[in-house]
mmCIF file with all atom_site columns, C-alpha atoms in Angstrom:
data_model
loop_
_atom_site.group_PDB
_atom_site.id
_atom_site.type_symbol
_atom_site.label_atom_id
_atom_site.label_alt_id
_atom_site.label_comp_id
_atom_site.label_asym_id
_atom_site.label_entity_id
_atom_site.label_seq_id
_atom_site.pdbx_PDB_ins_code
_atom_site.Cartn_x
_atom_site.Cartn_y
_atom_site.Cartn_z
_atom_site.occupancy
_atom_site.B_iso_or_equiv
_atom_site.pdbx_formal_charge
_atom_site.auth_seq_id
_atom_site.auth_comp_id
_atom_site.auth_asym_id
_atom_site.auth_atom_id
_atom_site.pdbx_PDB_model_num
ATOM 1   C CA . UNK A 1 1   ? 255.811 -32.744 -59.838 1.00 52.00 ? 24  UNK A CA 1
ATOM 2   C CA . UNK A 1 2   ? 256.283 -36.496 -59.710 1.00 56.00 ? 25  UNK A CA 1
ATOM 3   C CA . UNK A 1 3   ? 255.281 -38.330 -62.857 1.00 66.00 ? 26  UNK A CA 1
ATOM 4   C CA . UNK A 1 4   ? 254.293 -41.892 -62.146 1.00 79.00 ? 27  UNK A CA 1
ATOM 5   C CA . UNK A 1 5   ? 254.338 -43.395 -65.631 1.00 90.00 ? 28  UNK A CA 1
ATOM 6   C CA . UNK A 1 6   ? 257.021 -41.934 -67.871 1.00 92.00 ? 29  UNK A CA 1
ATOM 7   C CA . UNK A 1 7   ? 255.991 -44.001 -70.913 1.00 95.00 ? 30  UNK A CA 1
ATOM 8   C CA . UNK A 1 8   ? 252.344 -42.953 -70.693 1.00 95.00 ? 31  UNK A CA 1
ATOM 9   C CA . UNK A 1 9   ? 253.320 -39.297 -70.299 1.00 94.00 ? 32  UNK A CA 1
ATOM 10  C CA . UNK A 1 10  ? 255.717 -39.566 -73.263 1.00 95.00 ? 33  UNK A CA 1
ATOM 11  C CA . UNK A 1 11  ? 253.074 -41.115 -75.524 1.00 96.00 ? 34  UNK A CA 1
ATOM 12  C CA . UNK A 1 12  ? 250.488 -38.498 -74.511 1.00 95.00 ? 35  UNK A CA 1
ATOM 13  C CA . UNK A 1 13  ? 252.927 -35.650 -75.166 1.00 96.00 ? 36  UNK A CA 1
ATOM 14  C CA . UNK A 1 14  ? 253.817 -37.076 -78.601 1.00 96.00 ? 37  UNK A CA 1
ATOM 15  C CA . UNK A 1 15  ? 250.145 -37.524 -79.524 1.00 96.00 ? 38  UNK A CA 1
ATOM 16  C CA . UNK A 1 16  ? 249.246 -33.995 -78.393 1.00 96.00 ? 39  UNK A CA 1
ATOM 17  C CA . UNK A 1 17  ? 252.187 -32.451 -80.255 1.00 96.00 ? 40  UNK A CA 1
ATOM 18  C CA . UNK A 1 18  ? 251.259 -34.366 -83.425 1.00 95.00 ? 41  UNK A CA 1
ATOM 19  C CA . UNK A 1 19  ? 247.639 -33.183 -83.087 1.00 94.00 ? 42  UNK A CA 1
ATOM 20  C CA . UNK A 1 20  ? 248.689 -29.526 -83.201 1.00 95.00 ? 43  UNK A CA 1
ATOM 21  C CA . UNK A 1 21  ? 251.385 -30.251 -85.834 1.00 94.00 ? 44  UNK A CA 1
ATOM 22  C CA . UNK A 1 22  ? 254.401 -29.306 -83.780 1.00 95.00 ? 45  UNK A CA 1
ATOM 23  C CA . UNK A 1 23  ? 257.797 -30.318 -85.099 1.00 95.00 ? 46  UNK A CA 1
ATOM 24  C CA . UNK A 1 24  ? 259.326 -31.197 -81.719 1.00 95.00 ? 47  UNK A CA 1
ATOM 25  C CA . UNK A 1 25  ? 258.387 -32.076 -78.174 1.00 96.00 ? 48  UNK A CA 1
ATOM 26  C CA . UNK A 1 26  ? 260.451 -32.189 -74.968 1.00 96.00 ? 49  UNK A CA 1
ATOM 27  C CA . UNK A 1 27  ? 259.864 -35.021 -72.500 1.00 93.00 ? 50  UNK A CA 1
ATOM 28  C CA . UNK A 1 28  ? 261.143 -35.102 -68.927 1.00 88.00 ? 51  UNK A CA 1
ATOM 29  C CA . UNK A 1 29  ? 262.270 -36.993 -66.939 1.00 89.00 ? 52  UNK A CA 1
ATOM 30  C CA . UNK A 1 30  ? 264.122 -39.363 -69.262 1.00 91.00 ? 53  UNK A CA 1
ATOM 31  C CA . UNK A 1 31  ? 264.568 -43.082 -68.702 1.00 92.00 ? 54  UNK A CA 1
ATOM 32  C CA . UNK A 1 32  ? 266.484 -45.873 -70.423 1.00 94.00 ? 55  UNK A CA 1
ATOM 33  C CA . UNK A 1 33  ? 263.220 -47.646 -71.220 1.00 95.00 ? 56  UNK A CA 1
ATOM 34  C CA . UNK A 1 34  ? 261.825 -44.513 -72.900 1.00 95.00 ? 57  UNK A CA 1
ATOM 35  C CA . UNK A 1 35  ? 265.018 -44.228 -74.970 1.00 96.00 ? 58  UNK A CA 1
ATOM 36  C CA . UNK A 1 36  ? 264.648 -47.849 -76.123 1.00 97.00 ? 59  UNK A CA 1
ATOM 37  C CA . UNK A 1 37  ? 261.054 -47.189 -77.200 1.00 97.00 ? 60  UNK A CA 1
ATOM 38  C CA . UNK A 1 38  ? 262.161 -44.068 -79.079 1.00 97.00 ? 61  UNK A CA 1
ATOM 39  C CA . UNK A 1 39  ? 264.907 -46.058 -80.859 1.00 97.00 ? 62  UNK A CA 1
ATOM 40  C CA . UNK A 1 40  ? 262.207 -48.475 -82.002 1.00 97.00 ? 63  UNK A CA 1
ATOM 41  C CA . UNK A 1 41  ? 259.925 -45.644 -83.166 1.00 96.00 ? 64  UNK A CA 1
ATOM 42  C CA . UNK A 1 42  ? 262.811 -44.075 -85.102 1.00 96.00 ? 65  UNK A CA 1
ATOM 43  C CA . UNK A 1 43  ? 263.716 -47.403 -86.710 1.00 96.00 ? 66  UNK A CA 1
ATOM 44  C CA . UNK A 1 44  ? 260.083 -47.929 -87.761 1.00 95.00 ? 67  UNK A CA 1
ATOM 45  C CA . UNK A 1 45  ? 259.873 -44.370 -89.180 1.00 94.00 ? 68  UNK A CA 1
ATOM 46  C CA . UNK A 1 46  ? 257.315 -42.888 -86.787 1.00 95.00 ? 69  UNK A CA 1
ATOM 47  C CA . UNK A 1 47  ? 259.656 -40.163 -85.505 1.00 95.00 ? 70  UNK A CA 1
ATOM 48  C CA . UNK A 1 48  ? 262.491 -38.360 -87.236 1.00 96.00 ? 71  UNK A CA 1
ATOM 49  C CA . UNK A 1 49  ? 265.061 -38.269 -84.436 1.00 96.00 ? 72  UNK A CA 1
ATOM 50  C CA . UNK A 1 50  ? 265.539 -37.789 -80.709 1.00 96.00 ? 73  UNK A CA 1
ATOM 51  C CA . UNK A 1 51  ? 268.239 -36.375 -78.479 1.00 96.00 ? 74  UNK A CA 1
ATOM 52  C CA . UNK A 1 52  ? 269.013 -36.891 -74.789 1.00 95.00 ? 75  UNK A CA 1
ATOM 53  C CA . UNK A 1 53  ? 269.665 -33.605 -72.998 1.00 94.00 ? 76  UNK A CA 1
ATOM 54  C CA . UNK A 1 54  ? 271.575 -34.124 -69.759 1.00 93.00 ? 77  UNK A CA 1
ATOM 55  C CA . UNK A 1 55  ? 270.752 -31.407 -67.253 1.00 89.00 ? 78  UNK A CA 1
ATOM 56  C CA . UNK A 1 56  ? 271.657 -33.220 -64.036 1.00 86.00 ? 79  UNK A CA 1
ATOM 57  C CA . UNK A 1 57  ? 268.063 -33.261 -62.746 1.00 87.00 ? 80  UNK A CA 1
ATOM 58  C CA . UNK A 1 58  ? 266.548 -36.294 -64.412 1.00 84.00 ? 81  UNK A CA 1
ATOM 59  C CA . UNK A 1 59  ? 267.492 -35.349 -67.977 1.00 91.00 ? 82  UNK A CA 1
ATOM 60  C CA . UNK A 1 60  ? 265.207 -34.504 -70.893 1.00 94.00 ? 83  UNK A CA 1
ATOM 61  C CA . UNK A 1 61  ? 264.520 -35.979 -74.294 1.00 96.00 ? 84  UNK A CA 1
ATOM 62  C CA . UNK A 1 62  ? 263.908 -33.771 -77.333 1.00 97.00 ? 85  UNK A CA 1
ATOM 63  C CA . UNK A 1 63  ? 261.929 -35.614 -79.996 1.00 96.00 ? 86  UNK A CA 1
ATOM 64  C CA . UNK A 1 64  ? 261.730 -34.386 -83.592 1.00 96.00 ? 87  UNK A CA 1
ATOM 65  C CA . UNK A 1 65  ? 258.395 -35.390 -85.120 1.00 95.00 ? 88  UNK A CA 1
ATOM 66  C CA . UNK A 1 66  ? 257.663 -36.028 -88.777 1.00 93.00 ? 89  UNK A CA 1
ATOM 67  C CA . UNK A 1 67  ? 253.848 -36.106 -88.682 1.00 89.00 ? 90  UNK A CA 1
ATOM 68  C CA . UNK A 1 68  ? 253.346 -39.848 -89.264 1.00 91.00 ? 91  UNK A CA 1
ATOM 69  C CA . UNK A 1 69  ? 251.663 -40.716 -85.961 1.00 93.00 ? 92  UNK A CA 1
ATOM 70  C CA . UNK A 1 70  ? 247.863 -40.770 -85.947 1.00 94.00 ? 93  UNK A CA 1
ATOM 71  C CA . UNK A 1 71  ? 247.513 -42.312 -82.488 1.00 95.00 ? 94  UNK A CA 1
ATOM 72  C CA . UNK A 1 72  ? 249.861 -43.632 -79.839 1.00 95.00 ? 95  UNK A CA 1
ATOM 73  C CA . UNK A 1 73  ? 249.104 -44.725 -76.328 1.00 96.00 ? 96  UNK A CA 1
ATOM 74  C CA . UNK A 1 74  ? 250.571 -46.719 -73.469 1.00 96.00 ? 97  UNK A CA 1
ATOM 75  C CA . UNK A 1 75  ? 248.719 -49.927 -72.665 1.00 95.00 ? 98  UNK A CA 1
ATOM 76  C CA . UNK A 1 76  ? 247.665 -50.103 -69.026 1.00 93.00 ? 99  UNK A CA 1
ATOM 77  C CA . UNK A 1 77  ? 247.762 -52.426 -67.241 1.00 92.00 ? 100 UNK A CA 1
ATOM 78  C CA . UNK A 1 78  ? 250.793 -53.913 -68.961 1.00 92.00 ? 101 UNK A CA 1
ATOM 79  C CA . UNK A 1 79  ? 249.566 -57.352 -69.975 1.00 89.00 ? 102 UNK A CA 1
ATOM 80  C CA . UNK A 1 80  ? 252.006 -60.263 -70.207 1.00 96.00 ? 103 UNK A CA 1
ATOM 81  C CA . UNK A 1 81  ? 251.468 -62.037 -73.535 1.00 96.00 ? 104 UNK A CA 1
ATOM 82  C CA . UNK A 1 82  ? 252.715 -65.263 -75.046 1.00 96.00 ? 105 UNK A CA 1
ATOM 83  C CA . UNK A 1 83  ? 253.579 -65.553 -78.712 1.00 94.00 ? 106 UNK A CA 1
ATOM 84  C CA . UNK A 1 84  ? 250.204 -67.233 -79.358 1.00 96.00 ? 107 UNK A CA 1
ATOM 85  C CA . UNK A 1 85  ? 248.198 -64.359 -77.819 1.00 96.00 ? 108 UNK A CA 1
ATOM 86  C CA . UNK A 1 86  ? 249.861 -61.555 -79.821 1.00 95.00 ? 109 UNK A CA 1
ATOM 87  C CA . UNK A 1 87  ? 247.452 -61.733 -82.840 1.00 95.00 ? 110 UNK A CA 1
ATOM 88  C CA . UNK A 1 88  ? 244.461 -61.237 -80.494 1.00 95.00 ? 111 UNK A CA 1
ATOM 89  C CA . UNK A 1 89  ? 245.982 -58.048 -79.069 1.00 95.00 ? 112 UNK A CA 1
ATOM 90  C CA . UNK A 1 90  ? 246.885 -56.829 -82.565 1.00 95.00 ? 113 UNK A CA 1
ATOM 91  C CA . UNK A 1 91  ? 243.192 -57.069 -83.474 1.00 95.00 ? 114 UNK A CA 1
ATOM 92  C CA . UNK A 1 92  ? 242.215 -55.324 -80.242 1.00 95.00 ? 115 UNK A CA 1
ATOM 93  C CA . UNK A 1 93  ? 244.585 -52.329 -80.343 1.00 95.00 ? 116 UNK A CA 1
ATOM 94  C CA . UNK A 1 94  ? 245.441 -51.696 -84.022 1.00 95.00 ? 117 UNK A CA 1
ATOM 95  C CA . UNK A 1 95  ? 242.900 -50.361 -86.545 1.00 94.00 ? 118 UNK A CA 1
ATOM 96  C CA . UNK A 1 96  ? 243.658 -52.728 -89.430 1.00 91.00 ? 119 UNK A CA 1
ATOM 97  C CA . UNK A 1 97  ? 246.036 -55.422 -90.575 1.00 87.00 ? 120 UNK A CA 1
ATOM 98  C CA . UNK A 1 98  ? 249.534 -54.121 -91.463 1.00 89.00 ? 121 UNK A CA 1
ATOM 99  C CA . UNK A 1 99  ? 248.805 -50.682 -89.989 1.00 93.00 ? 122 UNK A CA 1
ATOM 100 C CA . UNK A 1 100 ? 250.729 -49.759 -86.853 1.00 95.00 ? 123 UNK A CA 1
ATOM 101 C CA . UNK A 1 101 ? 252.801 -51.651 -84.323 1.00 96.00 ? 124 UNK A CA 1
ATOM 102 C CA . UNK A 1 102 ? 252.449 -53.025 -80.832 1.00 96.00 ? 125 UNK A CA 1
ATOM 103 C CA . UNK A 1 103 ? 255.511 -52.328 -78.695 1.00 97.00 ? 126 UNK A CA 1
ATOM 104 C CA . UNK A 1 104 ? 256.417 -55.322 -76.557 1.00 97.00 ? 127 UNK A CA 1
ATOM 105 C CA . UNK A 1 105 ? 259.095 -55.532 -73.868 1.00 97.00 ? 128 UNK A CA 1
ATOM 106 C CA . UNK A 1 106 ? 260.756 -58.947 -74.053 1.00 96.00 ? 129 UNK A CA 1
ATOM 107 C CA . UNK A 1 107 ? 263.729 -60.550 -72.315 1.00 95.00 ? 130 UNK A CA 1
ATOM 108 C CA . UNK A 1 108 ? 265.675 -59.802 -75.522 1.00 95.00 ? 131 UNK A CA 1
ATOM 109 C CA . UNK A 1 109 ? 264.781 -56.096 -75.503 1.00 95.00 ? 132 UNK A CA 1
ATOM 110 C CA . UNK A 1 110 ? 262.014 -53.839 -76.785 1.00 97.00 ? 133 UNK A CA 1
ATOM 111 C CA . UNK A 1 111 ? 260.502 -55.144 -80.044 1.00 96.00 ? 134 UNK A CA 1
ATOM 112 C CA . UNK A 1 112 ? 257.534 -54.759 -82.346 1.00 97.00 ? 135 UNK A CA 1
ATOM 113 C CA . UNK A 1 113 ? 254.874 -57.442 -82.449 1.00 96.00 ? 136 UNK A CA 1
ATOM 114 C CA . UNK A 1 114 ? 256.145 -58.568 -85.874 1.00 96.00 ? 137 UNK A CA 1
ATOM 115 C CA . UNK A 1 115 ? 259.652 -59.169 -84.524 1.00 96.00 ? 138 UNK A CA 1
ATOM 116 C CA . UNK A 1 116 ? 258.215 -61.122 -81.593 1.00 96.00 ? 139 UNK A CA 1
ATOM 117 C CA . UNK A 1 117 ? 256.208 -63.331 -83.936 1.00 96.00 ? 140 UNK A CA 1
ATOM 118 C CA . UNK A 1 118 ? 259.295 -63.949 -86.112 1.00 96.00 ? 141 UNK A CA 1
ATOM 119 C CA . UNK A 1 119 ? 261.429 -64.914 -83.103 1.00 96.00 ? 142 UNK A CA 1
ATOM 120 C CA . UNK A 1 120 ? 258.615 -66.820 -81.408 1.00 96.00 ? 143 UNK A CA 1
ATOM 121 C CA . UNK A 1 121 ? 258.826 -65.029 -78.064 1.00 96.00 ? 144 UNK A CA 1
ATOM 122 C CA . UNK A 1 122 ? 256.355 -63.240 -75.822 1.00 95.00 ? 145 UNK A CA 1
ATOM 123 C CA . UNK A 1 123 ? 256.700 -60.400 -73.386 1.00 96.00 ? 146 UNK A CA 1
ATOM 124 C CA . UNK A 1 124 ? 254.786 -57.527 -71.838 1.00 97.00 ? 147 UNK A CA 1
ATOM 125 C CA . UNK A 1 125 ? 252.623 -55.146 -73.872 1.00 97.00 ? 148 UNK A CA 1
ATOM 126 C CA . UNK A 1 126 ? 253.840 -51.570 -73.457 1.00 97.00 ? 149 UNK A CA 1
ATOM 127 C CA . UNK A 1 127 ? 252.210 -49.370 -76.109 1.00 97.00 ? 150 UNK A CA 1
ATOM 128 C CA . UNK A 1 128 ? 250.780 -49.143 -79.596 1.00 97.00 ? 151 UNK A CA 1
ATOM 129 C CA . UNK A 1 129 ? 251.451 -46.695 -82.438 1.00 97.00 ? 152 UNK A CA 1
ATOM 130 C CA . UNK A 1 130 ? 249.785 -46.168 -85.786 1.00 95.00 ? 153 UNK A CA 1
#
């Protein structure tokens, strides 16, 4: 089966696994972009760890969950945002101030909305997690 949006499928699988309190979830196929998002989620403390499993057919990612995610979802369509528009989208997608992160793809890599505001750069909205 061809999966059109790997990031959306990954976020849905993580949310569903968290809802039934599973400790791990396997995502396939893997992509470099998905790995960058998972590095960000690990750094922010939303997941415990992840591992790339190379099987020669698109690879898989095993994600170890720690139960800290209440909701996560890919943002579609992926809106381009400037640094001045980020606070508007934070109000739109996150439940409260200082709860959760927006994941933004920038020319300098995948970052949270706080890092983008610190560096003064914009990018493309990818997902939110809280």
